[in-house]
XYZ file of C-alpha atoms in Angstrom:
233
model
C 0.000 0.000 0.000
C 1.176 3.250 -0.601
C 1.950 5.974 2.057
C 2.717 9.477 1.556
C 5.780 11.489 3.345
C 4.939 15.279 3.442
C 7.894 17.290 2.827
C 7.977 21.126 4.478
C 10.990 23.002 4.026
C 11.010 25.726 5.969
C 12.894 29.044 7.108
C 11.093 31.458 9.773
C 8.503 30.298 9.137
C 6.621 31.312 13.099
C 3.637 32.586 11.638
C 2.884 29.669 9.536
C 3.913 26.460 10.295
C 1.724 25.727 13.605
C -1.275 26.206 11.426
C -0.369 24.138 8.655
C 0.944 21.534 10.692
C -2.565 21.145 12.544
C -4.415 21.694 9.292
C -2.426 18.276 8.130
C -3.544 16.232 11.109
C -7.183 17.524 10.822
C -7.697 16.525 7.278
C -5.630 12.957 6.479
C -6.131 9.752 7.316
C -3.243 8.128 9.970
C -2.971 5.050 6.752
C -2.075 7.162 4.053
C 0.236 9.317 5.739
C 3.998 7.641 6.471
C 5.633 11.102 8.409
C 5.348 14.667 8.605
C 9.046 15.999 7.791
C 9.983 19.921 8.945
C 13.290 20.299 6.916
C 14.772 23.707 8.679
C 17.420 25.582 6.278
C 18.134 27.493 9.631
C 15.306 29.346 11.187
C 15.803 32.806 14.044
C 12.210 32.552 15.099
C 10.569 30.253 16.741
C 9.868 27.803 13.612
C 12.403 25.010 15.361
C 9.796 25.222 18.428
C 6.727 24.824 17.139
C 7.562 22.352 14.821
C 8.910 20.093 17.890
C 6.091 20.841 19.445
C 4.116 18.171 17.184
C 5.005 14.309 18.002
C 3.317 13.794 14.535
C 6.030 15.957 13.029
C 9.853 15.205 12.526
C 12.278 17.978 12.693
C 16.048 17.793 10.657
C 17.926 20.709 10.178
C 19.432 21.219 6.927
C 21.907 23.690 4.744
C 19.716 26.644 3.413
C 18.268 26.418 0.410
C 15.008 24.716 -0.484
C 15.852 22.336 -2.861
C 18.687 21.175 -1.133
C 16.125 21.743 1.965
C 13.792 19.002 -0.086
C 16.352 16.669 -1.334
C 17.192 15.856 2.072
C 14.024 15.514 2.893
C 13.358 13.156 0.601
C 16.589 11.296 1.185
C 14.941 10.842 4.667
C 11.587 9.643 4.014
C 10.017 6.345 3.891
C 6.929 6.832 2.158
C 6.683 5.455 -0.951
C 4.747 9.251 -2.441
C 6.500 12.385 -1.431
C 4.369 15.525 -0.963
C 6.597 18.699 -0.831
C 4.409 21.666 0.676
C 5.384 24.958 1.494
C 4.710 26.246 4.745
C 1.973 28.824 3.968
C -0.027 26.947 1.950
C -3.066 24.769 3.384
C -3.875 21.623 0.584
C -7.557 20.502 0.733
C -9.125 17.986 2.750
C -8.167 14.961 2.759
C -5.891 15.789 0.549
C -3.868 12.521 1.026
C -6.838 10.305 -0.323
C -6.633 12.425 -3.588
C -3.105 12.051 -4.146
C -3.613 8.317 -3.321
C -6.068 7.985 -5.923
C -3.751 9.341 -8.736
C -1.314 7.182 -7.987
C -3.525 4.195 -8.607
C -4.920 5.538 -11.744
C -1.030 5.538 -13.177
C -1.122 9.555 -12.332
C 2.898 9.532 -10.825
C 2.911 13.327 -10.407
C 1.244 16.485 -9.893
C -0.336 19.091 -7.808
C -2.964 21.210 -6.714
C -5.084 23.970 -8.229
C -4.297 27.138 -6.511
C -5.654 30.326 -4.910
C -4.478 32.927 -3.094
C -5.629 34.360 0.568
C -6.813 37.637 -0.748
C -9.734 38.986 -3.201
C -7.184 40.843 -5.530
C -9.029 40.651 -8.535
C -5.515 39.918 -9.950
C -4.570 37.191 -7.970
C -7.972 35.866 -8.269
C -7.619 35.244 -11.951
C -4.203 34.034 -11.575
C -5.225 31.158 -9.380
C -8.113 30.887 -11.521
C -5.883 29.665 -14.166
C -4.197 26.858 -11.745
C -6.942 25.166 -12.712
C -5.643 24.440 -15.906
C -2.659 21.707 -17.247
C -0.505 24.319 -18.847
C 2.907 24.392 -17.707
C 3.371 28.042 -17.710
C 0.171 27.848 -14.697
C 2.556 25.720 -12.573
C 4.335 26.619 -9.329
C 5.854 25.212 -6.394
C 3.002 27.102 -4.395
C 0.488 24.556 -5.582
C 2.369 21.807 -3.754
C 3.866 18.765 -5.683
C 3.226 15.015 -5.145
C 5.815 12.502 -6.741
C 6.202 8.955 -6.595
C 9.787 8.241 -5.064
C 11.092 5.770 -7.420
C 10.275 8.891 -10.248
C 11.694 11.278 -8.277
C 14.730 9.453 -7.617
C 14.819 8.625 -11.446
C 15.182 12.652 -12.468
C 17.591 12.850 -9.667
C 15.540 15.460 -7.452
C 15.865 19.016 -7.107
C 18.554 21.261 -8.932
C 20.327 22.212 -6.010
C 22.013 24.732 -8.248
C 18.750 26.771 -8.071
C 17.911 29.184 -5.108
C 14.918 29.473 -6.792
C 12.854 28.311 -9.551
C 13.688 24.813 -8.166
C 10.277 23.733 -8.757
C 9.405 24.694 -11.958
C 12.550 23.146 -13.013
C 11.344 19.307 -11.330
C 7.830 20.253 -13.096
C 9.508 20.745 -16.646
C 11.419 17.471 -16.327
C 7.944 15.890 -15.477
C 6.011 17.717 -18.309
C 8.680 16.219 -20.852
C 8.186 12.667 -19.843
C 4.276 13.558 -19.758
C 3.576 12.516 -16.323
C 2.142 15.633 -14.825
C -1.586 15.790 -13.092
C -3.629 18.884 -12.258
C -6.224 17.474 -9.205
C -9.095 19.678 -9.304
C -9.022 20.817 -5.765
C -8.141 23.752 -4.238
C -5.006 24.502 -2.275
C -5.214 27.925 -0.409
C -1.930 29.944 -0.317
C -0.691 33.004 0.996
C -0.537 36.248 -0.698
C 1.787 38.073 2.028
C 5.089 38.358 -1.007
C 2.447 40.010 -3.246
C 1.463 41.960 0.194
C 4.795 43.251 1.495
C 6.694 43.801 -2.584
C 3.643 45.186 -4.393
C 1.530 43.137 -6.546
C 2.634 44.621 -10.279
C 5.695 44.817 -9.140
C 6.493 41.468 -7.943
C 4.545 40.065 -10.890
C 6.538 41.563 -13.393
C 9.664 39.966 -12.113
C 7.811 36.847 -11.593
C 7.212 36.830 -15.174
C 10.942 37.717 -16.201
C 12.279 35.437 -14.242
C 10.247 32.412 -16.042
C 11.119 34.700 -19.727
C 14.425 34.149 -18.975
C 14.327 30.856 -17.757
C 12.384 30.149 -21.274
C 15.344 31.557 -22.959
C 18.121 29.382 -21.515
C 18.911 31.341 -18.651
C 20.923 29.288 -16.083
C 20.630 29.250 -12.903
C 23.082 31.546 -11.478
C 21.242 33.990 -13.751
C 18.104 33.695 -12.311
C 19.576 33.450 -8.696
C 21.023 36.837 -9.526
C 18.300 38.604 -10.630
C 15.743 37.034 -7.742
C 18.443 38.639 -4.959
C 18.586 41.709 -6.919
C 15.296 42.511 -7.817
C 12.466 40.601 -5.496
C 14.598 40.214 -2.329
C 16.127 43.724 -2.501
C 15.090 45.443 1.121
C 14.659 49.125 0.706
């Protein structure tokens, strides 16, 4: 039978992760679900606490960076699905079941459709179009479920990205054409849209995946995500 290991990497993530990880316990089923794993890239706040705070959950502390954050995550596990899910967003219930389904259907990978926290009439539409199997829709936000054995097979994460870590997994999946939207929503949090200004942050959102489409490596993109959408003013 197959279980599922949900993956969290995490970093300060205090305002968050207590929520999520009683939102998880609330909405699966104890036979689906193999572990809860809290993979720390080195969290100042009380993250580290709350997490322990959870005998469901298991804390490991890790080098920063989320996909290197993930990887050892999933070097870790057990289960035989991995479910990587960011700390501020809350999948739907029971969740688990509908992974578990696609799996047995010969579905090997996929995610969530998507909305954001907020009525932005912007953001609205753009989780409207989660909804959808285009890859240019796809994001880590929306969560990702992977069969081990295929995630092993692609050789994980890019640790070479700082970001845009997931999109690169998803286009690996797209090209062997095992990708699955479930038609569910995932709620997510709208606080980097909040706190850099939503035109603004979209714009470089968009650049960032232009570039990407262009052959930008990753170094590139690392360079112009610390430049432009972590810049502190």
């Amino acid at each position: 039978m197959n279980k599922i290991s949900i993956i969290i990497p995490t970093l300060n993530e205090e305002d968050h992760i207590e929520t999520l990880l009683e939102h998880l316990i609330a909405n699966t089923s104890k036979r689906n679900i193999k572990e809860i794993i809290v993979v720390d890239g080195g969290s100042n706040d009380n993250t580290v606490a709350l997490a322990r705070s959870f005998k469901e959950a298991t804390l490991i502390n890790s080098p920063r960076g989320r996909a290197k954050q993930m990887n050892l995550g999933a070097r870790q596990a057990s289960g035989s699905v991995l479910y990587f899910l960011h700390a501020d967003s809350l999948p739907p219930k029971h969740f688990d079941t509908l992974i578990l389904n696609e799996i047995d259907k010969g579905n090997l990978a996929g995610c969530f459709k998507m909305k954001f926290n907020t009525n932005h009439w912007w953001l609205k539409l753009a989780g409207w179009f989660t909804q959808f199997s285009w890859r240019i829709a796809r994001g880590g936000d929306q969560s990702q479920f992977i069969t081990t054995a295929l995630f092993n097979s692609i050789g994980g994460f890019n640790e070479d990205f700082k970001i845009y870590e997931d999109n690169d997994l998803i286009a690996k999946l797209y090209k062997r054409k095992q990708f699955v939207v479930i038609q569910e929503w995932l709620i997510t949090s709208s606080r980097r849209y909040k706190t850099r200004g939503m035109c603004k942050l979209q714009y470089h959102y968009w650049n960032i995946h232009l570039r990407r489409l262009l052959g930008a490596d990753a170094q590139t993109l690392n360079k112009y995500y610390l430049k432009y959408v972590l810049v502190k003013k």
